[in-house]
Amino acid sequence: MSPGGTHTLGDLTVSRMGYGAMRLSGPGIWGPPSDRDTAIAVLREAVELGVTHIDTSDFYGPHATNELIREALHPYSDSLHIVTKVGAKRTPDKGWPAALSREELTSAVHDNLRNLGVDVLDVVNLRLAGEHGVFPIPVSITEPFEVLAELRQQGLIRHLGLSHVSAEQVKEARSIAPVVCVQNEYNVANRANDGLLDALAAINIPFVPYFPLGGFTPLQSGVLDDCARRVDATPMQVALAWLLQRSPNILLIPGTSSPQHLRENIAAADLKLPADVVADLDALA
């Protein structure tokens, strides 16, 4: 049974409750995990619990997270779909600069193919990165997206998506090739992408929010804690359940390196928030 039900990424069917693998690498998303056995166990348990959507990138580690996924899950089940991203790289000072040239994007796609152990990548998101974590950056997406569209035509990528983008950049990308998902920051407290989320829902393109508990003020956290007590759940579970109920095109990819937190996150897919709790959470924005 797929936690949270299912949605499609192009012609791929995935569980709405997925798993984000970023936290499996070492501190600062750098190097291998401190506990490799637990990291592998978390990946395998996620799949055993019905997750069919794993989000990753070869710049996590770098390489370490994809190598873990391959060790834990390869050969992959036909029902399991791995979404990766390109557009950034890691530097020795643990920075995340943009990597959007033709050479960098092509190399990144081949790195993902090699380290995941596949001939074709299910979905590749183009990630736009700004200085000091500012997103989205007001640049044309045409040149880098055309590179990925060419690699898709070559048969190395099935589907393309976007990350850290504006509505205008989504429109620009869709004029070049189909877009099957968009990853932007969105949660109970941060609704800046409300308009984009609703526009994507109208054309049945999944919206994949990250930082489901990011940017809360103390007051907002207090309201979330109160709502969690009222439904006998954790604040994270309530935040995830609210997202699933917010729109049917939302797909979740909460990340963790803890087996216990993994189970709690997936259990949130079965949490139905009553109307009064939803109303209180809606009012946080």
C-alpha positions as semicolon CSV with decimal commas, in nm:
position;residue;x (nm);y (nm);z (nm)
1;M;0,000;0,000;0,000
2;S;0,138;0,342;-0,098
3;P;0,151;0,584;0,198
4;G;-0,063;0,886;0,123
5;G;-0,198;0,731;-0,196
6;T;-0,034;0,781;-0,532
7;H;0,029;1,046;-0,794
8;T;0,208;1,047;-1,126
9;L;0,540;1,192;-1,238
10;G;0,486;1,187;-1,611
11;D;0,407;0,821;-1,678
12;L;0,555;0,705;-1,345
13;T;0,328;0,629;-1,049
14;V;0,473;0,716;-0,707
15;S;0,361;0,724;-0,346
16;R;0,260;1,072;-0,231
17;M;0,467;1,014;0,084
18;G;0,819;0,972;-0,044
19;Y;1,161;0,988;0,114
20;G;1,436;1,249;0,084
21;A;1,783;1,095;0,105
22;M;1,989;1,410;0,163
23;R;2,035;1,351;0,536
24;L;2,191;1,011;0,483
25;S;2,535;1,158;0,412
26;G;2,766;1,296;0,680
27;P;2,741;1,622;0,879
28;G;2,686;1,922;0,654
29;I;2,572;1,683;0,379
30;W;2,940;1,603;0,335
31;G;3,112;1,267;0,325
32;P;2,977;0,926;0,423
33;P;2,732;0,870;0,710
34;S;2,865;0,807;1,058
35;D;2,651;0,491;1,073
36;R;2,642;0,328;0,731
37;D;2,444;0,024;0,844
38;T;2,164;0,241;0,982
39;A;2,156;0,453;0,668
40;I;2,114;0,142;0,454
41;A;1,849;0,009;0,692
42;V;1,651;0,334;0,665
43;L;1,646;0,313;0,286
44;R;1,535;-0,048;0,288
45;E;1,266;0,013;0,549
46;A;1,130;0,309;0,353
47;V;1,075;0,082;0,054
48;E;0,930;-0,194;0,275
49;L;0,679;0,059;0,411
50;G;0,556;0,136;0,060
51;V;0,763;0,438;-0,043
52;T;0,814;0,440;-0,421
53;H;0,957;0,792;-0,458
54;I;1,312;0,862;-0,339
55;D;1,465;1,207;-0,384
56;T;1,841;1,241;-0,407
57;S;2,132;1,407;-0,586
58;D;2,487;1,310;-0,662
59;F;2,604;1,635;-0,503
60;Y;2,489;1,504;-0,165
61;G;2,815;1,387;-0,014
62;P;2,914;1,434;-0,293
63;H;2,842;1,087;-0,436
64;A;2,795;0,931;-0,091
65;T;2,414;0,933;-0,087
66;N;2,372;0,783;-0,433
67;E;2,628;0,516;-0,351
68;L;2,426;0,426;-0,041
69;I;2,104;0,405;-0,241
70;R;2,270;0,173;-0,489
71;E;2,415;-0,047;-0,215
72;A;2,085;-0,068;-0,028
73;L;1,834;-0,105;-0,310
74;H;1,999;-0,208;-0,638
75;P;1,869;-0,383;-0,844
76;Y;1,569;-0,153;-0,811
77;S;1,211;-0,269;-0,812
78;D;1,013;-0,165;-1,118
79;S;0,780;0,028;-0,886
80;L;1,059;0,233;-0,724
81;H;1,138;0,568;-0,886
82;I;1,440;0,780;-0,801
83;V;1,433;1,154;-0,862
84;T;1,765;1,334;-0,871
85;K;1,877;1,691;-0,931
86;V;2,156;1,879;-1,103
87;G;2,258;2,243;-1,122
88;A;2,492;2,271;-0,823
89;K;2,820;2,119;-0,712
90;R;3,016;2,083;-0,390
91;T;3,346;2,258;-0,327
92;P;3,619;2,164;-0,077
93;D;3,492;2,434;0,162
94;K;3,155;2,251;0,159
95;G;2,993;2,523;-0,050
96;W;2,706;2,473;-0,297
97;P;2,785;2,693;-0,601
98;A;2,576;2,680;-0,916
99;A;2,691;2,439;-1,187
100;L;2,477;2,524;-1,489
101;S;2,714;2,506;-1,785
102;R;2,665;2,243;-2,055
103;E;2,974;2,056;-1,938
104;E;2,873;2,065;-1,570
105;L;2,517;1,950;-1,635
106;T;2,623;1,670;-1,868
107;S;2,886;1,552;-1,621
108;A;2,633;1,562;-1,336
109;V;2,384;1,348;-1,528
110;H;2,652;1,089;-1,599
111;D;2,765;1,097;-1,234
112;N;2,408;1,021;-1,124
113;L;2,374;0,741;-1,378
114;R;2,700;0,579;-1,268
115;N;2,658;0,610;-0,893
116;L;2,294;0,502;-0,892
117;G;2,378;0,215;-1,126
118;V;2,114;0,284;-1,391
119;D;2,108;0,338;-1,767
120;V;1,829;0,596;-1,753
121;L;1,737;0,845;-1,479
122;D;1,365;0,850;-1,397
123;V;1,344;1,225;-1,325
124;V;1,611;1,494;-1,321
125;N;1,531;1,830;-1,160
126;L;1,717;2,139;-1,270
127;R;1,803;2,326;-0,950
128;L;1,861;2,700;-0,968
129;A;2,082;2,822;-0,686
130;G;2,141;3,180;-0,578
131;E;2,410;3,333;-0,362
132;H;2,361;3,274;0,012
133;G;2,065;3,047;-0,047
134;V;1,844;3,309;-0,213
135;F;1,578;3,148;-0,434
136;P;1,461;3,177;-0,699
137;I;1,724;3,367;-0,892
138;P;1,594;3,592;-1,173
139;V;1,777;3,433;-1,465
140;S;1,672;3,271;-1,789
141;I;1,631;2,897;-1,753
142;T;1,643;2,833;-2,126
143;E;2,009;2,744;-2,180
144;P;2,051;2,489;-1,896
145;F;1,707;2,338;-1,950
146;E;1,780;2,291;-2,319
147;V;2,089;2,090;-2,222
148;L;1,878;1,856;-2,008
149;A;1,615;1,835;-2,282
150;E;1,888;1,718;-2,521
151;L;2,003;1,453;-2,273
152;R;1,641;1,344;-2,245
153;Q;1,621;1,313;-2,623
154;Q;1,934;1,097;-2,607
155;G;1,752;0,855;-2,376
156;L;1,953;0,927;-2,060
157;I;1,658;1,089;-1,876
158;R;1,288;0,994;-1,880
159;H;1,141;1,312;-1,733
160;L;1,247;1,662;-1,632
161;G;1,155;1,874;-1,331
162;L;1,256;2,202;-1,167
163;S;1,375;2,315;-0,825
164;H;1,401;2,664;-0,668
165;V;1,211;2,836;-0,949
166;S;0,952;3,106;-1,010
167;A;0,626;3,072;-1,200
168;E;0,787;3,257;-1,491
169;Q;1,074;3,008;-1,502
170;V;0,830;2,717;-1,499
171;K;0,652;2,868;-1,798
172;E;0,984;2,921;-1,976
173;A;1,094;2,562;-1,915
174;R;0,761;2,417;-2,031
175;S;0,808;2,593;-2,365
176;I;1,119;2,377;-2,413
177;A;1,018;2,035;-2,274
178;P;0,753;1,883;-2,047
179;V;0,795;1,951;-1,675
180;V;0,669;1,672;-1,447
181;C;0,734;1,827;-1,103
182;V;0,847;2,141;-0,921
183;Q;1,037;2,147;-0,592
184;N;1,013;2,471;-0,395
185;E;1,008;2,567;-0,029
186;Y;0,660;2,549;0,118
187;N;0,514;2,464;0,458
188;V;0,248;2,566;0,708
189;A;0,437;2,885;0,794
190;N;0,578;2,975;0,451
191;R;0,308;3,011;0,184
192;A;0,499;3,224;-0,066
193;N;0,441;2,958;-0,331
194;D;0,063;2,934;-0,282
195;G;-0,007;3,077;-0,627
196;L;0,240;2,851;-0,804
197;L;0,113;2,546;-0,616
198;D;-0,246;2,614;-0,722
199;A;-0,145;2,687;-1,081
200;L;0,042;2,356;-1,101
201;A;-0,251;2,169;-0,946
202;A;-0,475;2,305;-1,222
203;I;-0,255;2,138;-1,485
204;N;-0,184;1,827;-1,274
205;I;0,189;1,889;-1,221
206;P;0,313;1,770;-0,880
207;F;0,451;2,023;-0,634
208;V;0,718;1,882;-0,402
209;P;0,772;2,104;-0,095
210;Y;1,093;2,094;0,103
211;F;1,169;2,222;0,456
212;P;0,826;2,115;0,590
213;L;0,921;2,260;0,930
214;G;1,141;2,549;0,818
215;G;1,109;2,916;0,911
216;F;0,861;2,898;1,198
217;T;0,833;3,183;1,446
218;P;0,798;3,090;1,815
219;L;0,428;3,181;1,797
220;Q;0,371;2,961;1,493
221;S;0,561;2,676;1,655
222;G;0,339;2,710;1,961
223;V;0,024;2,679;1,752
224;L;0,168;2,376;1,572
225;D;0,259;2,213;1,904
226;D;-0,094;2,273;2,032
227;C;-0,248;2,121;1,720
228;A;-0,020;1,820;1,757
229;R;-0,136;1,763;2,115
230;R;-0,500;1,780;2,006
231;V;-0,458;1,497;1,755
232;D;-0,204;1,298;1,959
233;A;0,072;1,330;1,701
234;T;0,411;1,496;1,666
235;P;0,444;1,848;1,521
236;M;0,627;1,703;1,220
237;Q;0,343;1,458;1,155
238;V;0,088;1,740;1,172
239;A;0,294;1,956;0,935
240;L;0,321;1,669;0,686
241;A;-0,048;1,579;0,716
242;W;-0,146;1,942;0,656
243;L;0,060;1,944;0,337
244;L;-0,102;1,625;0,209
245;Q;-0,445;1,773;0,277
246;R;-0,352;2,113;0,128
247;S;-0,361;1,992;-0,233
248;P;-0,381;1,656;-0,411
249;N;-0,080;1,741;-0,628
250;I;0,157;1,771;-0,331
251;L;0,419;1,498;-0,300
252;L;0,628;1,481;0,017
253;I;0,993;1,385;0,056
254;P;1,074;1,425;0,429
255;G;1,429;1,324;0,505
256;T;1,576;1,154;0,809
257;S;1,858;0,922;0,905
258;S;1,658;0,779;1,197
259;P;1,445;0,464;1,157
260;Q;1,205;0,591;1,425
261;H;1,155;0,927;1,253
262;L;1,109;0,748;0,921
263;R;0,821;0,546;1,066
264;E;0,668;0,858;1,223
265;N;0,688;1,046;0,895
266;I;0,525;0,768;0,696
267;A;0,255;0,728;0,962
268;A;0,163;1,093;0,900
269;A;0,015;0,982;0,569
270;D;-0,271;0,820;0,765
271;L;-0,331;1,122;0,988
272;K;-0,653;1,301;0,897
273;L;-0,664;1,645;1,051
274;P;-1,006;1,763;1,174
275;A;-1,149;2,086;1,039
276;D;-1,072;2,291;1,351
277;V;-0,705;2,193;1,342
278;V;-0,682;2,268;0,970
279;A;-0,839;2,607;1,032
280;D;-0,588;2,693;1,303
281;L;-0,299;2,585;1,083
282;D;-0,436;2,772;0,781
283;A;-0,443;3,087;0,994
284;L;-0,068;3,068;1,061
285;A;0,022;3,212;0,721
